[in-house]
Amino acid sequence: MEKPHNGEAKEEAKGSICGYDSLHRLLKDNLNPHHFQEVSRLLTGLNCGKAVETIALPESAAALSVEHGFDLQAFSFSADKELLRQPRVVRVGLIQNSIALPTTVHFGDQKQAIFEKLKPIIEAAGSSGVNILCLQEAWMMPFAFCTREKRWCEFAEPVDGESTKFLRSFALKYNMVIISSILERDINHGEVIWNTSVVIGNHGNIIGKHRKNHIPRVGDFNESTYYMEGNTGHPVFETAFGKIGINICYGRHHPLNWLAFGLNGAEIVFNPSATVGELSEPMWPIEARNAAIANSYFVASINRVGTETFPNPFTSGDGKPAHADFGHFYGSSHVSAPDASCTPSLSRYRDGLLITDMDLNLCRQLKDKWGFRMTSRYELYADTLARYVKPEFEQQVISDPLLHRKPS
Amino acid sequence: MEKPHNGEAKEEAKGSICGYDSLHRLLKDNLNPHHFQEVSRLLTGLNCGKAVETIALPESAAALSVEHGFDLQAFSFSADKELLRQPRVVRVGLIQNSIALPTTVHFGDQKQAIFEKLKPIIEAAGSSGVNILCLQEAWMMPFAFCTREKRWCEFAEPVDGESTKFLRSFALKYNMVIISSILERDINHGEVIWNTSVVIGNHGNIIGKHRKNHIPRVGDFNESTYYMEGNTGHPVFETAFGKIGINICYGRHHPLNWLAFGLNGAEIVFNPSATVGELSEPMWPIEARNAAIANSYFVASINRVGTETFPNPFTSGDGKPAHADFGHFYGSSHVSAPDASCTPSLSRYRDGLLITDMDLNLCRQLKDKWGFRMTSRYELYADTLARYVKPEFEQQVISDPLLHRKPS
């Protein structure tokens, strides 16, 4: 190889020039403790209401993270004690990773190498007692949709394919629910391709699937070349550890998509993603935290890491020359809570496992405190949208009658 | 007076212990330039896409800010040049302020003192060429709704009352549109009270009004004691300087409220607010920036400053003893752009004027780039909401069939 296959070397060098691995660590290492505390309060709600705290993990998990070089962080959100309900603490694990082999090698080998790479990270999650584990979007392949080449469709699998088989063994071994976002081939419906999350129950069974609702047409995100908008609605999966929804990647830009999972009763919504720094990095924490606040649920955000280089250069519709990589996937996986607090993020550069304890009672506590559902006036907006989607919709505009007045 | 009437002394002391006036200044003063640049990129989109730049103001405005001790900052957002449209640069001014006299003095004197206090700040805006000026929520009175005492209703005015008369002279003098959020008394409809923004045209005419759509029931925000949810829809005002909407205070927590102003064609949505640190500070930039991103328009956020103390102590429904103040209004007014960038915020402690140049062409450029409107699937959500508001609505839930299985 002439170039690093996933661009880590280049991006890590850039990171080390800046001398930081994540925003949180940059601030913590460079501000005095008092300033850091105040910045944390303003930025993350830390020390404001319920704070996030770090939690201890088994030695075995820490050993795996050292041996395999992945970032491992663990935090806890708390909630008020209630008189009539017991706490409902769930331990959630999020995995972010780069691909394992160059995109030029045999597809089967690429996928198998990702499986091998993930094993110790999943073991660390399982041995840490994670209840619900979520992997990143299309974790079983490079994010090749930038190329517009159809040969990458060979990575697609049915819902009960090899990726599901690989993961169900861990689900059984560790009594974990696992959310697995794959490129799906729908055998029963003309073999079309979908971007799909499979929900594997803690007994290794497939509880169901959800297909990505909103498909991007921005930058190199040429996914609309491969699959259409999902046809599975906004299902909430009632698992052994809580009611969960999955808002796949670009759906995070759509407040209505977040809303619909909330209306269906989700208490945690996962956002498995693949997004690059130049395009979306300043939006990344904003949209997730806003969704958690507005909908009174937890949001668990995952982004892949590294830079993926493809065999054939492609253009980006920006008038610039063809190039072979998609830009830097910046990781930074994190969890946002309904009280506006959030965890620090995983590394921008390395594989990682983020473990978070959350008491789901916090969701209803925030609904009672802020009253966003009660004050939402959904009838008004049901009417607005019903009118808007009609061709004859007229905007509610009040024009200044003096707007086009001649000077007197 | 035994206590400072608006608590500034206490809060400024707290600020000076931390040694900062705003988050931006804390970071700028305490990080090396390279780290500050990187933190700015991650937090505010600065240096990512279109950067915000500082702009020069007339000497007279700077002199007024020094003489009257208000924070004065000015920034510019740019947009790409287009071949078929000229740039549409609008200069927007936001004013945040504490009250001027103790809440115990004659109501007429309190209001007049606020007028006098605002004059030099409005003059600074006018002489700086501001096109659209927005004041904070209920700027003409203390935010007395925490008390639940009805005597504060005496501050209410009709839409064409003394506050409007006071401001229309500046609108005429400086050719400015002014958005004035008042406590409204609706003489024609039983003298009821509303929380209302009056839009004064640049010829001193009243273009129209908008009434606050979502009324809080959280913490000491007992506004529902005084007025009901607004009945004016989501009007967009076509002014000499652009199409604008007004999302008053608590409405910022409702993504559907932001959405409706966007559907009606707003390119700038103002959010005149009054909110306190303990309750909402970590949410403050999140919700505004998310609205700007999701709806491809500019959001201009204003919050009052200082702590207001009232004559009769009141309880907060939190089981704690009665107290006489509402907490610290933390200022921090700022502007968010549709490309995820945002200006630094005004002071957390002092009165201030924020001036921002924005090229409204950026709105459509972002719509074309990200395609959020195109990919929104409004038909799907019109259906979801129509079903949700019916009593017989059923959530879309997929339950694990093994959920209640006996151990084998």
PDB file of C-alpha atoms in Angstrom, chain B residues 118-246:
ATOM      1  CA  LEU B 118     -32.806  51.750  26.497  1.00  0.00           C
ATOM      2  CA  LYS B 119     -32.519  55.075  24.648  1.00  0.00           C
ATOM      3  CA  PRO B 120     -28.708  55.113  24.292  1.00  0.00           C
ATOM      4  CA  ILE B 121     -28.634  51.431  23.339  1.00  0.00           C
ATOM      5  CA  ILE B 122     -31.267  51.972  20.646  1.00  0.00           C
ATOM      6  CA  GLU B 123     -29.363  55.085  19.494  1.00  0.00           C
ATOM      7  CA  ALA B 124     -26.205  52.956  19.199  1.00  0.00           C
ATOM      8  CA  ALA B 125     -28.130  50.446  17.094  1.00  0.00           C
ATOM      9  CA  GLY B 126     -29.660  53.132  14.902  1.00  0.00           C
ATOM     10  CA  SER B 127     -26.426  54.996  14.344  1.00  0.00           C
ATOM     11  CA  SER B 128     -24.750  51.676  13.446  1.00  0.00           C
ATOM     12  CA  GLY B 129     -27.189  51.206  10.587  1.00  0.00           C
ATOM     13  CA  VAL B 130     -29.186  48.368  12.101  1.00  0.00           C
ATOM     14  CA  ASN B 131     -32.070  47.366   9.798  1.00  0.00           C
ATOM     15  CA  ILE B 132     -34.046  45.127  12.162  1.00  0.00           C
ATOM     16  CA  LEU B 133     -33.861  45.595  15.922  1.00  0.00           C
ATOM     17  CA  CYS B 134     -35.352  43.186  18.454  1.00  0.00           C
ATOM     18  CA  LEU B 135     -35.821  43.731  22.179  1.00  0.00           C
ATOM     19  CA  GLN B 136     -36.149  41.013  24.815  1.00  0.00           C
ATOM     20  CA  GLU B 137     -39.441  39.437  25.925  1.00  0.00           C
ATOM     21  CA  ALA B 138     -41.657  41.776  27.971  1.00  0.00           C
ATOM     22  CA  TRP B 139     -38.868  44.340  27.876  1.00  0.00           C
ATOM     23  CA  MET B 140     -41.082  47.097  29.357  1.00  0.00           C
ATOM     24  CA  MET B 141     -41.520  45.493  32.798  1.00  0.00           C
ATOM     25  CA  PRO B 142     -39.937  43.166  35.351  1.00  0.00           C
ATOM     26  CA  PHE B 143     -40.625  39.488  34.626  1.00  0.00           C
ATOM     27  CA  ALA B 144     -43.051  39.339  37.527  1.00  0.00           C
ATOM     28  CA  PHE B 145     -45.020  36.227  36.547  1.00  0.00           C
ATOM     29  CA  CYS B 146     -43.190  34.168  39.176  1.00  0.00           C
ATOM     30  CA  THR B 147     -45.237  35.960  41.844  1.00  0.00           C
ATOM     31  CA  ARG B 148     -48.684  34.923  40.524  1.00  0.00           C
ATOM     32  CA  GLU B 149     -49.866  38.349  41.724  1.00  0.00           C
ATOM     33  CA  LYS B 150     -52.345  39.889  39.316  1.00  0.00           C
ATOM     34  CA  ARG B 151     -51.401  43.481  40.079  1.00  0.00           C
ATOM     35  CA  TRP B 152     -48.497  43.233  37.599  1.00  0.00           C
ATOM     36  CA  CYS B 153     -51.147  43.110  34.837  1.00  0.00           C
ATOM     37  CA  GLU B 154     -51.189  46.888  35.175  1.00  0.00           C
ATOM     38  CA  PHE B 155     -48.034  46.915  33.048  1.00  0.00           C
ATOM     39  CA  ALA B 156     -50.034  45.567  30.075  1.00  0.00           C
ATOM     40  CA  GLU B 157     -50.658  47.858  27.084  1.00  0.00           C
ATOM     41  CA  PRO B 158     -52.577  47.668  23.839  1.00  0.00           C
ATOM     42  CA  VAL B 159     -50.532  46.970  20.725  1.00  0.00           C
ATOM     43  CA  ASP B 160     -50.484  50.688  19.911  1.00  0.00           C
ATOM     44  CA  GLY B 161     -49.710  51.729  23.499  1.00  0.00           C
ATOM     45  CA  GLU B 162     -46.920  53.759  25.037  1.00  0.00           C
ATOM     46  CA  SER B 163     -44.123  51.232  24.333  1.00  0.00           C
ATOM     47  CA  THR B 164     -45.014  51.182  20.660  1.00  0.00           C
ATOM     48  CA  LYS B 165     -45.191  54.981  20.600  1.00  0.00           C
ATOM     49  CA  PHE B 166     -41.776  55.162  22.278  1.00  0.00           C
ATOM     50  CA  LEU B 167     -40.193  52.822  19.723  1.00  0.00           C
ATOM     51  CA  ARG B 168     -41.864  54.089  16.545  1.00  0.00           C
ATOM     52  CA  SER B 169     -39.930  57.369  16.808  1.00  0.00           C
ATOM     53  CA  PHE B 170     -36.682  55.396  16.570  1.00  0.00           C
ATOM     54  CA  ALA B 171     -38.080  53.278  13.730  1.00  0.00           C
ATOM     55  CA  LEU B 172     -38.758  56.454  11.792  1.00  0.00           C
ATOM     56  CA  LYS B 173     -35.526  58.218  12.768  1.00  0.00           C
ATOM     57  CA  TYR B 174     -33.311  55.299  11.741  1.00  0.00           C
ATOM     58  CA  ASN B 175     -35.419  53.572   9.076  1.00  0.00           C
ATOM     59  CA  MET B 176     -35.445  50.461  11.303  1.00  0.00           C
ATOM     60  CA  VAL B 177     -37.901  47.630  11.723  1.00  0.00           C
ATOM     61  CA  ILE B 178     -38.344  47.087  15.492  1.00  0.00           C
ATOM     62  CA  ILE B 179     -39.726  43.964  17.178  1.00  0.00           C
ATOM     63  CA  SER B 180     -41.183  44.860  20.541  1.00  0.00           C
ATOM     64  CA  SER B 181     -42.363  42.122  22.884  1.00  0.00           C
ATOM     65  CA  ILE B 182     -44.857  43.438  25.388  1.00  0.00           C
ATOM     66  CA  LEU B 183     -47.485  42.319  27.847  1.00  0.00           C
ATOM     67  CA  GLU B 184     -50.565  43.040  25.730  1.00  0.00           C
ATOM     68  CA  ARG B 185     -54.050  44.007  26.935  1.00  0.00           C
ATOM     69  CA  ASP B 186     -56.603  43.105  24.248  1.00  0.00           C
ATOM     70  CA  ILE B 187     -59.210  45.824  24.703  1.00  0.00           C
ATOM     71  CA  ASN B 188     -61.493  44.475  21.964  1.00  0.00           C
ATOM     72  CA  HIS B 189     -61.739  40.998  23.461  1.00  0.00           C
ATOM     73  CA  GLY B 190     -62.698  41.356  27.098  1.00  0.00           C
ATOM     74  CA  GLU B 191     -59.467  43.064  28.118  1.00  0.00           C
ATOM     75  CA  VAL B 192     -57.620  39.764  28.329  1.00  0.00           C
ATOM     76  CA  ILE B 193     -53.840  39.621  28.621  1.00  0.00           C
ATOM     77  CA  TRP B 194     -51.458  38.176  26.016  1.00  0.00           C
ATOM     78  CA  ASN B 195     -47.699  37.798  25.610  1.00  0.00           C
ATOM     79  CA  THR B 196     -47.252  39.571  22.299  1.00  0.00           C
ATOM     80  CA  SER B 197     -44.613  40.772  19.869  1.00  0.00           C
ATOM     81  CA  VAL B 198     -45.448  43.925  17.940  1.00  0.00           C
ATOM     82  CA  VAL B 199     -43.698  44.392  14.600  1.00  0.00           C
ATOM     83  CA  ILE B 200     -43.106  48.073  13.886  1.00  0.00           C
ATOM     84  CA  GLY B 201     -42.231  48.879  10.271  1.00  0.00           C
ATOM     85  CA  ASN B 202     -39.401  51.117   9.190  1.00  0.00           C
ATOM     86  CA  HIS B 203     -41.908  53.900   8.539  1.00  0.00           C
ATOM     87  CA  GLY B 204     -43.134  53.759  12.120  1.00  0.00           C
ATOM     88  CA  ASN B 205     -46.252  51.845  11.160  1.00  0.00           C
ATOM     89  CA  ILE B 206     -47.495  48.746  12.965  1.00  0.00           C
ATOM     90  CA  ILE B 207     -47.161  45.848  10.513  1.00  0.00           C
ATOM     91  CA  GLY B 208     -48.771  43.324  12.822  1.00  0.00           C
ATOM     92  CA  LYS B 209     -48.488  41.289  15.962  1.00  0.00           C
ATOM     93  CA  HIS B 210     -47.751  37.730  17.024  1.00  0.00           C
ATOM     94  CA  ARG B 211     -48.818  36.095  20.279  1.00  0.00           C
ATOM     95  CA  LYS B 212     -46.672  33.547  22.142  1.00  0.00           C
ATOM     96  CA  ASN B 213     -47.704  30.052  21.043  1.00  0.00           C
ATOM     97  CA  HIS B 214     -46.453  27.909  23.925  1.00  0.00           C
ATOM     98  CA  ILE B 215     -46.847  28.923  27.571  1.00  0.00           C
ATOM     99  CA  PRO B 216     -44.555  27.387  30.222  1.00  0.00           C
ATOM    100  CA  ARG B 217     -45.506  25.590  33.411  1.00  0.00           C
ATOM    101  CA  VAL B 218     -41.994  24.977  34.721  1.00  0.00           C
ATOM    102  CA  GLY B 219     -40.120  26.246  37.762  1.00  0.00           C
ATOM    103  CA  ASP B 220     -41.187  29.787  38.609  1.00  0.00           C
ATOM    104  CA  PHE B 221     -42.517  30.408  35.104  1.00  0.00           C
ATOM    105  CA  ASN B 222     -46.125  30.830  36.169  1.00  0.00           C
ATOM    106  CA  GLU B 223     -47.145  32.638  33.004  1.00  0.00           C
ATOM    107  CA  SER B 224     -50.150  30.386  32.488  1.00  0.00           C
ATOM    108  CA  THR B 225     -51.670  32.263  35.440  1.00  0.00           C
ATOM    109  CA  TYR B 226     -51.766  35.395  33.279  1.00  0.00           C
ATOM    110  CA  TYR B 227     -52.321  34.487  29.615  1.00  0.00           C
ATOM    111  CA  MET B 228     -53.254  31.647  27.286  1.00  0.00           C
ATOM    112  CA  GLU B 229     -51.596  30.064  24.250  1.00  0.00           C
ATOM    113  CA  GLY B 230     -51.488  32.499  21.328  1.00  0.00           C
ATOM    114  CA  ASN B 231     -54.178  32.595  18.641  1.00  0.00           C
ATOM    115  CA  THR B 232     -52.192  34.210  15.839  1.00  0.00           C
ATOM    116  CA  GLY B 233     -50.708  31.125  14.161  1.00  0.00           C
ATOM    117  CA  HIS B 234     -47.168  31.363  12.817  1.00  0.00           C
ATOM    118  CA  PRO B 235     -47.134  34.595  10.829  1.00  0.00           C
ATOM    119  CA  VAL B 236     -44.126  35.606   8.807  1.00  0.00           C
ATOM    120  CA  PHE B 237     -43.801  39.373   8.467  1.00  0.00           C
ATOM    121  CA  GLU B 238     -42.632  40.627   5.106  1.00  0.00           C
ATOM    122  CA  THR B 239     -40.653  43.750   6.016  1.00  0.00           C
ATOM    123  CA  ALA B 240     -38.460  46.096   4.023  1.00  0.00           C
ATOM    124  CA  PHE B 241     -35.450  44.027   5.110  1.00  0.00           C
ATOM    125  CA  GLY B 242     -36.601  40.432   4.904  1.00  0.00           C
ATOM    126  CA  LYS B 243     -39.169  37.864   5.962  1.00  0.00           C
ATOM    127  CA  ILE B 244     -39.120  37.393   9.709  1.00  0.00           C
ATOM    128  CA  GLY B 245     -40.871  35.304  12.336  1.00  0.00           C
ATOM    129  CA  ILE B 246     -40.947  35.569  16.125  1.00  0.00           C
TER     130      ILE B 246
END
